[in-house]
Coordinates of C-alpha atoms in Angstrom, one line a residue:
M298 CA -30.9 129.5 15.8
G299 CA -30.3 128.1 12.4
W300 CA -32.3 127.9 8.9
D301 CA -31.5 124.2 8.2
Y302 CA -35.1 122.8 9.4
A303 CA -36.9 125.7 7.8
L304 CA -34.9 125.3 4.6
V305 CA -36.1 121.8 4.3
H306 CA -39.8 123.3 3.8
L307 CA -38.7 125.3 1.3
Y308 CA -36.7 123.4 -0.8
Y309 CA -39.0 119.9 0.0
N310 CA -42.3 120.8 1.1
I311 CA -43.7 124.1 -0.2
P312 CA -42.5 123.8 -3.6
P313 CA -45.3 120.2 -4.2
A314 CA -47.8 122.0 -2.2
V315 CA -47.8 125.0 -4.5
L316 CA -48.1 122.6 -7.1
L317 CA -50.5 120.6 -6.1
T318 CA -52.8 123.3 -5.4
V319 CA -52.1 125.3 -8.6
C320 CA -53.2 122.0 -10.2
Y321 CA -56.0 121.0 -8.2
Y322 CA -57.7 124.7 -7.7
P323 CA -60.3 124.4 -10.5
V324 CA -61.8 121.5 -9.4
C325 CA -61.5 122.4 -5.9
T326 CA -65.0 123.1 -3.9
K327 CA -65.6 124.5 -0.7
T328 CA -66.5 120.9 0.8
D329 CA -62.5 119.8 -0.1
I330 CA -61.9 122.7 1.7
Y331 CA -63.5 121.8 4.9
K332 CA -62.4 118.3 4.7
I333 CA -58.5 119.8 4.6
L334 CA -58.9 122.0 7.1
F335 CA -61.1 119.9 9.3
L336 CA -57.6 116.9 8.8
I337 CA -55.3 119.5 9.5
V338 CA -56.9 120.7 12.8
I339 CA -57.3 117.2 13.8
A340 CA -53.4 116.4 13.0
V341 CA -52.0 119.2 15.1
V342 CA -54.2 118.4 17.9
S343 CA -53.5 114.5 17.8
T344 CA -49.9 114.9 17.2
T345 CA -48.8 117.9 19.3
P346 CA -49.3 115.7 22.9
W347 CA -47.1 112.5 21.5
D348 CA -44.4 114.5 19.7
S349 CA -44.1 116.7 22.5
Y350 CA -43.7 113.6 24.6
L351 CA -40.9 112.2 22.1
I352 CA -38.9 115.1 22.4
H353 CA -39.0 115.2 25.9
R354 CA -37.7 111.9 26.0
R355 CA -35.4 112.9 23.7
I356 CA -36.5 110.2 21.1
W357 CA -35.6 112.6 18.7
T358 CA -33.8 115.9 19.1
Y359 CA -33.2 119.4 17.0
P360 CA -29.8 120.7 17.1
P361 CA -30.2 124.7 18.5
N362 CA -27.9 125.8 15.1
A363 CA -31.0 123.8 12.5
I364 CA -34.4 125.5 14.0
V365 CA -35.4 129.2 14.0
G366 CA -36.6 129.0 18.1
P367 CA -40.0 129.3 18.6
T368 CA -41.6 126.5 20.0
L369 CA -44.9 124.8 21.1
F370 CA -44.9 122.2 23.9
K371 CA -41.1 121.7 22.9
I372 CA -41.9 121.4 19.3
P373 CA -40.4 123.9 17.2
A374 CA -42.3 125.8 14.8
E375 CA -40.8 123.9 11.7
E376 CA -42.3 120.8 12.9
V377 CA -45.4 122.0 13.8
F378 CA -45.9 123.1 10.3
F379 CA -44.6 119.8 9.0
F380 CA -48.1 118.6 10.6
V381 CA -49.6 121.1 8.6
I382 CA -48.0 120.8 5.0
Q383 CA -47.7 116.8 5.4
T384 CA -51.5 116.5 6.1
Y385 CA -52.2 119.7 3.2
N386 CA -50.2 117.5 0.4
T387 CA -51.7 114.2 1.0
S388 CA -55.1 115.4 1.1
I389 CA -55.1 117.2 -2.3
L390 CA -53.4 114.2 -3.6
Y391 CA -56.3 111.9 -2.2
L392 CA -58.7 114.6 -3.2
F393 CA -57.3 114.4 -6.9
A394 CA -57.5 110.6 -7.3
N395 CA -61.2 110.5 -5.7
K396 CA -62.5 113.5 -7.7
P397 CA -64.0 111.7 -9.9
T398 CA -65.3 109.1 -7.4
L399 CA -69.0 108.5 -6.2
H400 CA -68.6 107.1 -3.0
S401 CA -72.4 106.3 -2.1
I402 CA -72.0 103.3 -4.9
Y403 CA -69.4 101.6 -2.8
L404 CA -71.7 101.1 0.6
V405 CA -73.2 98.1 1.2
G406 CA -76.6 97.7 3.5
D407 CA -77.4 94.1 5.3
S408 CA -80.3 93.3 3.0
L409 CA -77.2 91.8 0.4
Q410 CA -76.3 89.3 2.7
D411 CA -73.3 87.4 1.3
R412 CA -71.6 90.6 0.4
A413 CA -72.3 92.1 3.9
R414 CA -71.0 89.2 5.3
Q415 CA -68.2 89.4 3.4
L416 CA -67.3 92.9 4.1
R417 CA -68.0 92.0 8.2
I418 CA -65.6 89.4 7.7
K419 CA -63.0 91.6 6.2
G420 CA -64.0 94.8 8.4
W421 CA -63.3 92.6 11.7
S422 CA -60.1 90.7 10.4
G423 CA -59.0 94.2 10.3
I424 CA -59.8 95.1 13.8
L425 CA -58.1 92.1 15.1
L426 CA -54.9 93.0 13.1
I427 CA -54.8 96.7 14.4
V428 CA -55.7 95.5 18.1
A429 CA -53.0 93.1 18.1
S430 CA -50.7 95.4 16.4
I431 CA -51.6 97.8 19.5
F432 CA -50.6 95.1 21.7
I433 CA -47.3 94.6 20.0
G434 CA -46.8 98.4 20.5
A435 CA -47.8 98.7 24.2
A436 CA -45.0 95.7 24.5
L437 CA -42.2 97.3 23.5
V438 CA -42.8 100.5 25.0
V439 CA -43.3 98.9 28.3
K440 CA -40.1 97.6 27.4
D441 CA -38.7 100.4 27.3
G442 CA -35.7 99.2 25.4
E443 CA -34.4 99.7 21.6
G444 CA -38.0 99.4 20.4
L445 CA -39.3 101.9 21.9
Y446 CA -40.1 104.9 19.7
L447 CA -41.6 101.8 17.2
G448 CA -43.8 100.8 20.3
L449 CA -44.3 104.8 21.0
I450 CA -45.7 104.9 17.0
I451 CA -47.8 101.9 17.0
V452 CA -49.6 102.7 20.5
W453 CA -50.1 106.7 19.5
A454 CA -51.5 105.4 15.6
G455 CA -53.2 102.5 16.6
P456 CA -55.9 103.8 18.4
F457 CA -56.9 106.0 15.5
I458 CA -56.4 104.0 12.8
L459 CA -58.7 101.2 15.2
L460 CA -61.7 104.1 14.9
L461 CA -61.3 104.9 11.3
W462 CA -61.1 101.7 9.9
S463 CA -64.3 100.7 12.4
F464 CA -66.1 103.4 10.8
S465 CA -65.3 103.2 7.3
Y466 CA -64.1 99.6 6.4
Q467 CA -66.5 99.4 3.3
Q468 CA -65.0 102.3 1.7
L469 CA -61.5 101.4 2.3
V470 CA -62.1 97.7 1.1
N471 CA -64.5 98.4 -1.6
L472 CA -63.1 101.5 -3.2
P473 CA -60.3 101.2 -6.0
K474 CA -56.7 100.6 -4.6
S475 CA -55.7 104.1 -6.9
N476 CA -58.1 106.1 -4.5
T477 CA -56.6 104.8 -1.1
V478 CA -53.2 103.2 -1.6
L479 CA -51.5 105.6 -4.1
P480 CA -52.3 108.6 -1.8
I481 CA -50.5 106.6 1.0
L482 CA -47.4 105.5 -1.0
L483 CA -46.8 108.6 -3.1
P484 CA -46.0 111.0 -0.2
T485 CA -44.5 108.3 1.6
L486 CA -41.8 107.7 -0.7
Y487 CA -41.4 111.0 -1.0
L488 CA -41.0 112.2 2.1
W489 CA -39.0 109.1 3.0
T490 CA -36.9 110.5 0.3
V491 CA -36.8 114.1 2.1
D492 CA -36.2 112.6 5.8
T493 CA -32.5 110.7 4.5
I494 CA -32.2 114.1 3.1
A495 CA -32.7 116.0 6.9
L496 CA -30.9 113.0 8.7
R497 CA -27.9 112.7 6.6
R498 CA -27.7 116.9 7.3
G499 CA -28.3 116.5 11.1
T500 CA -31.4 118.5 10.4
W501 CA -32.8 116.3 13.2
V502 CA -31.7 113.5 14.7
I503 CA -33.1 110.0 16.0
E504 CA -31.0 108.9 18.9
S505 CA -30.0 105.4 19.7
G506 CA -31.1 103.2 22.5
T507 CA -34.2 103.6 21.8
K508 CA -34.7 102.6 18.0
L509 CA -33.8 99.2 16.4
G510 CA -30.8 100.3 14.2
L511 CA -32.4 98.4 11.6
T512 CA -32.4 100.7 8.4
L513 CA -35.1 100.8 4.6
W514 CA -32.0 102.2 3.2
T515 CA -28.7 104.0 4.1
G516 CA -29.7 106.8 6.0
L517 CA -33.3 106.3 7.0
D518 CA -34.3 104.1 9.6
V519 CA -37.0 101.7 10.0
E520 CA -39.2 103.5 12.8
E521 CA -39.3 106.5 10.3
A522 CA -40.2 105.3 7.3
F523 CA -42.8 103.5 9.5
F524 CA -43.5 106.6 11.0
F525 CA -44.7 108.8 7.4
L526 CA -46.5 105.5 6.2
V527 CA -48.4 105.4 9.5
T528 CA -49.2 109.0 9.6
N529 CA -50.0 108.9 5.7
T530 CA -52.1 106.2 6.6
L531 CA -53.7 108.2 8.7
V532 CA -54.7 111.7 6.8
V533 CA -56.0 109.3 4.1
F534 CA -58.2 107.0 6.4
G535 CA -59.7 110.0 7.9
L536 CA -60.2 111.6 4.5
V537 CA -62.0 108.3 3.3
A538 CA -64.0 108.3 7.2
F539 CA -65.1 111.9 6.0
D540 CA -66.3 110.8 2.4
N541 CA -67.7 107.9 4.2
A542 CA -70.3 110.2 5.8
L543 CA -70.9 112.2 3.1
A544 CA -71.8 108.7 1.2
V545 CA -74.6 108.2 3.7
L546 CA -75.9 112.0 4.4
T547 CA -76.3 112.5 0.6
I548 CA -77.8 109.1 -0.6
F549 CA -80.2 108.4 2.1
P550 CA -82.9 111.5 2.3
T551 CA -85.0 109.6 4.2
L552 CA -82.5 109.3 7.0
F553 CA -81.4 112.9 6.7
P554 CA -83.9 114.9 4.6
T555 CA -81.4 118.0 4.8
V556 CA -78.2 118.2 4.8
S557 CA -75.7 121.1 4.6
S558 CA -73.3 121.6 2.1
L559 CA -70.8 121.6 5.0
P560 CA -72.3 119.2 7.2
S561 CA -71.2 120.1 11.0
P562 CA -68.9 117.4 12.8
I563 CA -71.7 116.3 14.9
Q564 CA -73.7 115.2 12.1
L565 CA -70.5 113.6 10.2
V566 CA -70.1 111.3 13.2
K567 CA -74.1 110.4 13.6
A568 CA -73.7 109.3 9.4
L569 CA -70.9 107.2 10.3
L570 CA -72.8 105.2 13.2
V571 CA -75.5 104.6 11.0
S572 CA -76.0 100.5 10.8
P573 CA -75.8 99.2 7.6
S574 CA -79.2 97.3 8.4
Q575 CA -80.3 101.0 7.8
Y576 CA -79.0 101.3 4.3
D577 CA -81.2 101.1 1.3
D578 CA -79.5 98.7 -0.8
H579 CA -82.5 99.1 -3.7
R580 CA -81.5 103.0 -3.6
I581 CA -77.5 101.9 -3.8
T582 CA -77.6 99.5 -6.4
G583 CA -80.0 101.5 -8.6
L584 CA -77.6 104.5 -8.2
Q585 CA -75.2 101.7 -9.2
E586 CA -77.0 101.0 -12.4
A587 CA -77.6 104.8 -13.1
L588 CA -73.9 105.4 -13.0
G589 CA -73.1 102.4 -14.8
R590 CA -75.4 103.8 -17.5
L591 CA -73.7 107.0 -17.9
R592 CA -70.0 105.9 -18.1
R593 CA -71.3 103.7 -21.0
K594 CA -73.2 105.9 -22.8
S595 CA -72.0 109.2 -22.4
R596 CA -68.7 110.1 -21.7
S597 CA -68.9 113.7 -22.0
F598 CA -71.7 113.7 -19.5
Y599 CA -69.9 111.0 -17.2
L600 CA -67.0 113.1 -17.2
A601 CA -68.9 116.3 -16.7
S602 CA -70.9 114.7 -13.7
G603 CA -67.5 114.5 -11.3
A604 CA -68.1 118.0 -11.1
F605 CA -71.2 118.4 -9.2
Q606 CA -71.2 117.4 -5.8
G607 CA -73.7 115.8 -3.4
R608 CA -77.1 114.9 -4.2
L609 CA -77.2 117.3 -6.6
R610 CA -74.7 114.9 -8.8
I611 CA -77.1 111.7 -7.6
D612 CA -80.1 113.3 -9.1
M613 CA -78.5 114.5 -12.1
I614 CA -77.2 110.8 -12.6
L615 CA -80.8 109.4 -11.7
L616 CA -82.3 111.9 -14.5
Y617 CA -79.6 110.6 -16.8
S618 CA -80.6 107.2 -16.0
F619 CA -84.7 107.5 -16.8
C620 CA -83.9 109.7 -19.9
R621 CA -81.8 106.7 -21.5
V622 CA -83.7 103.5 -20.1
A623 CA -86.7 105.7 -21.3
D624 CA -85.0 106.3 -24.6
D625 CA -83.7 102.4 -25.0
L626 CA -87.4 100.9 -24.3
V627 CA -88.2 102.9 -27.1
D628 CA -85.8 102.9 -29.5
E629 CA -85.0 99.1 -29.0
A630 CA -88.2 97.7 -29.6
P631 CA -88.7 95.1 -31.7
S632 CA -91.3 96.3 -33.9
G633 CA -92.9 99.4 -34.0
A634 CA -96.4 98.3 -31.6
E635 CA -94.0 97.5 -28.9
A636 CA -92.7 100.6 -29.2
R637 CA -95.9 102.3 -28.8
H638 CA -97.2 99.9 -26.0
W639 CA -93.4 101.7 -24.3
I640 CA -94.7 105.3 -25.1
T641 CA -98.2 104.4 -23.3
A642 CA -96.7 102.5 -20.2
L643 CA -94.6 105.8 -19.9
T644 CA -97.3 108.0 -20.0
E645 CA -99.1 106.3 -17.5
Y646 CA -95.7 106.1 -15.6
L647 CA -96.0 110.1 -15.6
D648 CA -99.7 110.2 -14.5
I649 CA -99.2 108.1 -11.7
C650 CA -96.2 109.9 -10.4
Y651 CA -98.3 113.6 -10.9
A652 CA -101.4 112.0 -9.6
K653 CA -103.0 114.4 -7.2
D654 CA -104.7 110.8 -5.7
P655 CA -102.7 109.7 -3.2
E656 CA -104.1 106.1 -3.7
K657 CA -103.1 106.4 -7.2
L658 CA -99.3 107.8 -6.3
G659 CA -99.2 104.7 -4.0
R660 CA -99.4 102.5 -6.8
R661 CA -96.2 103.8 -8.8
H662 CA -93.6 100.9 -7.3
D663 CA -96.3 97.9 -7.9
F664 CA -96.8 99.3 -11.9
I665 CA -93.2 99.6 -12.4
V666 CA -92.7 96.4 -11.2
H667 CA -94.9 94.2 -13.1
T668 CA -94.9 96.9 -16.2
F669 CA -91.6 97.6 -17.0
P670 CA -88.4 95.2 -17.7
A671 CA -86.2 94.2 -14.2
K672 CA -83.2 96.2 -16.1
A673 CA -85.4 99.4 -16.4
Q674 CA -86.9 99.4 -13.2
S675 CA -84.3 101.1 -10.8
A676 CA -84.3 104.5 -13.3
L677 CA -88.0 104.7 -13.0
L678 CA -88.4 104.2 -9.0
L679 CA -85.5 106.6 -8.7
L680 CA -86.3 109.4 -10.3
P681 CA -86.9 112.1 -8.2
T682 CA -90.3 113.3 -9.3
E683 CA -91.3 115.3 -6.2
Y684 CA -89.3 118.4 -7.6
L685 CA -89.0 118.2 -11.2
S686 CA -91.8 119.8 -13.4
P687 CA -94.2 117.2 -15.4
S688 CA -94.4 119.4 -18.3
P689 CA -90.9 118.9 -19.7
L690 CA -91.2 114.9 -19.2
Y691 CA -94.2 114.4 -20.6
D692 CA -93.1 116.7 -23.6
L693 CA -89.5 113.7 -23.9
V694 CA -92.0 111.3 -24.3
K695 CA -93.6 113.0 -27.5
G696 CA -90.1 113.3 -28.9
F697 CA -90.0 109.4 -28.8
E698 CA -92.9 109.3 -31.2
T699 CA -91.3 111.6 -33.4
D700 CA -88.8 108.5 -33.7
L701 CA -91.7 105.8 -34.4
E702 CA -92.7 107.8 -37.2
F703 CA -89.9 106.8 -39.5
S704 CA -91.8 103.6 -39.8
S705 CA -95.1 105.3 -40.8
D706 CA -96.5 105.5 -44.2
A707 CA -94.6 109.1 -44.1
P708 CA -91.2 107.5 -42.7
Y709 CA -89.2 111.3 -42.7
P710 CA -91.2 113.3 -40.1
I711 CA -88.5 116.0 -39.9
V712 CA -89.7 118.1 -42.9
D713 CA -88.2 121.4 -42.1
K714 CA -85.9 123.3 -39.6
Q715 CA -89.4 123.9 -37.4
T716 CA -90.0 120.5 -37.3
L717 CA -86.5 119.8 -36.2
Q718 CA -86.6 122.8 -33.8
I719 CA -89.4 120.8 -32.1
Y720 CA -88.1 117.5 -32.2
G721 CA -84.6 118.7 -30.6
S722 CA -86.7 120.9 -28.0
R723 CA -88.5 117.7 -27.0
V724 CA -85.7 115.3 -26.9
A725 CA -82.9 117.4 -25.4
G726 CA -84.4 120.7 -24.6
T727 CA -86.5 119.0 -22.1
V728 CA -83.4 117.5 -20.3
A729 CA -81.7 120.9 -20.1
E730 CA -84.6 122.2 -18.4
L731 CA -85.0 119.4 -15.6
C732 CA -81.7 119.9 -15.4
L733 CA -81.7 123.3 -14.4
E734 CA -85.2 122.4 -12.0
L735 CA -82.7 120.3 -10.1
A736 CA -79.6 123.0 -10.0
F737 CA -81.9 125.6 -8.7
H738 CA -83.6 122.4 -6.2
H739 CA -80.0 121.9 -4.9
G740 CA -78.9 125.8 -4.9
K741 CA -78.6 127.4 -1.8
E742 CA -78.4 130.6 -3.6
R743 CA -82.0 132.1 -4.0
T744 CA -83.1 134.1 -7.8
T745 CA -86.2 135.7 -8.7
E746 CA -88.7 133.9 -10.6
D747 CA -88.7 135.8 -13.8
L748 CA -84.7 135.3 -14.1
R749 CA -84.7 131.4 -13.3
R750 CA -87.5 130.9 -15.8
N751 CA -85.5 132.9 -18.4
I752 CA -82.2 131.1 -17.3
I753 CA -84.3 127.5 -17.8
K754 CA -85.5 128.7 -20.7
A755 CA -82.3 129.6 -22.2
G756 CA -81.3 125.9 -20.9
G757 CA -83.8 124.8 -23.4
W758 CA -82.4 126.3 -26.5
M759 CA -78.8 125.0 -25.1
G760 CA -80.5 120.9 -25.6
I761 CA -81.6 121.7 -29.2
A762 CA -77.9 123.0 -29.8
L763 CA -76.7 119.9 -28.5
Q764 CA -79.2 117.7 -29.7
Y765 CA -78.4 119.4 -33.4
I766 CA -74.3 118.2 -32.2
N767 CA -75.8 114.7 -31.6
I768 CA -77.7 114.7 -35.1
S769 CA -75.0 116.2 -37.1
R770 CA -72.5 113.2 -35.2
D771 CA -74.9 110.6 -36.1
I772 CA -76.0 111.2 -39.8
A773 CA -74.4 107.6 -40.7
V774 CA -75.6 105.5 -37.6
D775 CA -78.7 106.7 -38.1
A776 CA -78.9 106.2 -41.8
K777 CA -77.7 102.6 -41.5
I778 CA -81.2 102.2 -39.2
G779 CA -83.3 104.0 -42.0
R780 CA -83.6 107.5 -40.3
V781 CA -82.5 111.2 -41.7
Y782 CA -83.3 113.9 -38.8
L783 CA -81.6 116.4 -41.8
P784 CA -84.2 118.6 -42.6
T785 CA -86.5 116.8 -45.8
D786 CA -86.2 120.7 -47.8
W787 CA -82.6 121.1 -46.6
L788 CA -82.1 117.7 -48.4
E789 CA -84.2 119.2 -51.8
D790 CA -82.1 122.3 -52.0
A791 CA -79.1 120.1 -51.8
G792 CA -80.3 118.0 -54.9
L793 CA -80.8 114.8 -52.2
T794 CA -83.5 112.6 -50.6
P795 CA -83.7 110.7 -47.4
E796 CA -83.2 107.4 -49.6
A797 CA -79.8 109.3 -51.0
V798 CA -78.9 110.1 -47.5
I799 CA -79.7 106.6 -46.5
K800 CA -77.6 105.2 -49.8
D801 CA -74.7 107.7 -48.9
S802 CA -74.1 109.7 -45.9
S803 CA -70.5 110.5 -46.4
S804 CA -70.7 112.4 -50.0
S805 CA -70.1 115.8 -50.1
R806 CA -73.4 116.9 -50.0
V807 CA -74.1 115.3 -46.9
E808 CA -70.8 116.8 -45.2
A809 CA -72.1 120.2 -46.5
L810 CA -75.4 119.8 -44.9
R811 CA -73.8 118.6 -41.2
Q812 CA -71.9 121.7 -41.1
R813 CA -75.3 124.1 -42.0
L814 CA -76.7 121.7 -39.0
L815 CA -73.2 122.6 -37.0
D816 CA -73.9 126.4 -37.5
S817 CA -77.2 126.4 -36.8
A818 CA -76.3 124.8 -33.2
M819 CA -73.0 126.9 -32.7
R820 CA -75.3 130.3 -33.1
I821 CA -78.0 128.8 -30.8
Y822 CA -74.9 127.6 -28.6
D823 CA -73.4 131.5 -28.6
D824 CA -77.2 133.2 -28.1
A825 CA -77.5 130.7 -25.1
K826 CA -74.4 130.4 -23.0
S827 CA -74.2 133.4 -20.9
A828 CA -76.9 131.8 -19.0
I829 CA -74.7 129.5 -17.4
E830 CA -73.1 132.1 -15.4
L831 CA -76.3 133.0 -14.0
L832 CA -76.7 129.6 -12.6
P833 CA -75.9 128.8 -8.9
S834 CA -72.5 128.7 -7.7
E835 CA -72.4 125.0 -6.9
S836 CA -73.5 124.2 -10.2
R837 CA -72.0 126.8 -12.3
A838 CA -68.4 125.6 -13.1
P839 CA -70.2 121.7 -13.8
M840 CA -72.8 122.8 -16.0
R841 CA -70.2 124.7 -18.1
V842 CA -68.1 121.6 -18.0
A843 CA -71.0 119.3 -19.1
V844 CA -71.7 121.9 -22.2
E845 CA -68.6 122.6 -23.4
S846 CA -67.3 118.8 -23.3
Y847 CA -70.8 118.1 -25.8
V848 CA -69.8 121.5 -27.8
E849 CA -66.4 120.1 -28.6
I850 CA -67.9 117.0 -30.3
G851 CA -69.3 119.9 -32.9
R852 CA -65.7 121.2 -33.0
V853 CA -64.7 118.2 -34.1
L854 CA -66.6 118.0 -36.6
R855 CA -65.8 121.2 -37.9
E856 CA -62.3 120.8 -38.0
G857 CA -62.6 117.5 -39.8
G858 CA -60.3 114.7 -39.6
Y859 CA -61.7 113.2 -36.6
E860 CA -61.5 109.6 -34.9
L861 CA -64.4 107.3 -35.2
K862 CA -65.9 104.9 -32.5
A863 CA -69.0 102.8 -33.3
G864 CA -69.6 105.2 -36.9
R865 CA -69.7 108.3 -34.4
A866 CA -66.6 110.6 -34.3
T867 CA -65.1 111.0 -30.8
V868 CA -63.4 113.7 -28.6
P869 CA -59.8 112.2 -27.8
K870 CA -59.6 111.7 -23.8
A871 CA -56.6 114.1 -23.4
R872 CA -58.9 116.8 -25.5
R873 CA -61.8 116.0 -23.2
L874 CA -59.8 117.0 -20.7
R875 CA -58.1 119.8 -21.3
V876 CA -61.7 121.0 -22.4
A877 CA -63.0 120.6 -18.8
W878 CA -60.0 121.7 -17.1
A879 CA -60.7 125.3 -19.4
A880 CA -64.4 125.1 -18.5
L881 CA -63.9 125.0 -14.8
M882 CA -60.9 127.4 -14.6
K883 CA -63.6 129.8 -15.8
G884 CA -64.8 129.5 -12.0

């Protein structure tokens, strides 16, 4: 009996596990825990027979004075724990690397012929390479000589890798290499070091006669190096396959109308078996475009979107995409007449979406395609109006009409605080209400109608607060295009006119009005923020991240000395991450 192997875990494997757990805890979800446990069970079940056989053949051995004693099919308890701790650590690294990633956008259906053909070529090339490797491994096993250990690794791991590659090669090929290669290489390099230390100390021994006698470096046999590379590859490939299944389940409601937050293994397998010919490429492409808009236009909400899960995350992105496209159609129109044309078109679009007449409802696709520019069509086609209330969307369009008044006979329509509040309610309060409707639609927890109504009302006020922050940030940018959203009666109190703000938006008096508007925003924020804690648990922390990330812009504006980007105050990336982290830590 000895403690050498246990000390390897105590000194080298458990500390990284603790550190990774502490770091990942704020963003950890039930789905993440499910993935990790799923992979650990598979790792233990699939590795135990193989490891037991190697010990039986004395390919590797454990000195009696290095292990505590208890075994499972001759496998020391410490070795079984190694299956668990390695899988856990590699899984956490993978989850870290993939947390911001929306895996659904990396699916490719057969209708995208060129991309699908290129992917199939890569997929089959990978299959042929893995199959060839398995045959080489089998030949080494049959030879039963110095290549036996290497051969046994290949014939054991090869079929699993082949299966996982066949199911999820699209994700493995398309995902950024930082999502896959990094979670393989980092733990592999670390475990090579740990293995070298253990081999030199004699904690476990690779018997001669079954190994090639080659070393990666002094003390590390190439078979051991290959083993840890392969096992970490198995863990990452398994997690990619899991995410591939979730991607299919979440993006295609027509194929899977209802999806549990913790899908059963059977449902996961069904998703993996869906042929790319059944993928809706228009939906995938539309989601890619929506995520691109979010990344370009709103860094705060893009950061927060990574904290949402499943179909709620997808619908949040699609809602933002619609709001952004609708705003751009009106805001970027070359003339007032064209802007009004788009407002009329958007109103007619909503009339069709919420029509009771099935015939009129059936015109939705053709109306969008024949009325709106190609770059805007996917945003309108994918907006989930079937579970969004019409009123906030109509009010949002009314808010665009206020922007047009800046070029009318009375060019400064924000005459007082009440007018500003109505405007903020229409262009931002409505969006907040729609976001909350999505949260309740996808949430698993039931709430009373009164509580839900009160939360949504508070969300509308929070939207107004965030719009005030937005206006405070963009005073100079808006002045350049002849717009002043500060209430006219406030300007008069400060001895200013809208024209004076347009001429000099950086004066001390304008700055004082900025702070006054920020004070109003923060008062509303303080009154409304408690409603976040009443949201369904799966959307509570992400919504808090979304709100706090944007409110931080207001805090930066109050501090002064901020960095400008395209004329707007920005929150440094490190600070945004700290704010998001703190918001998630509240649970």
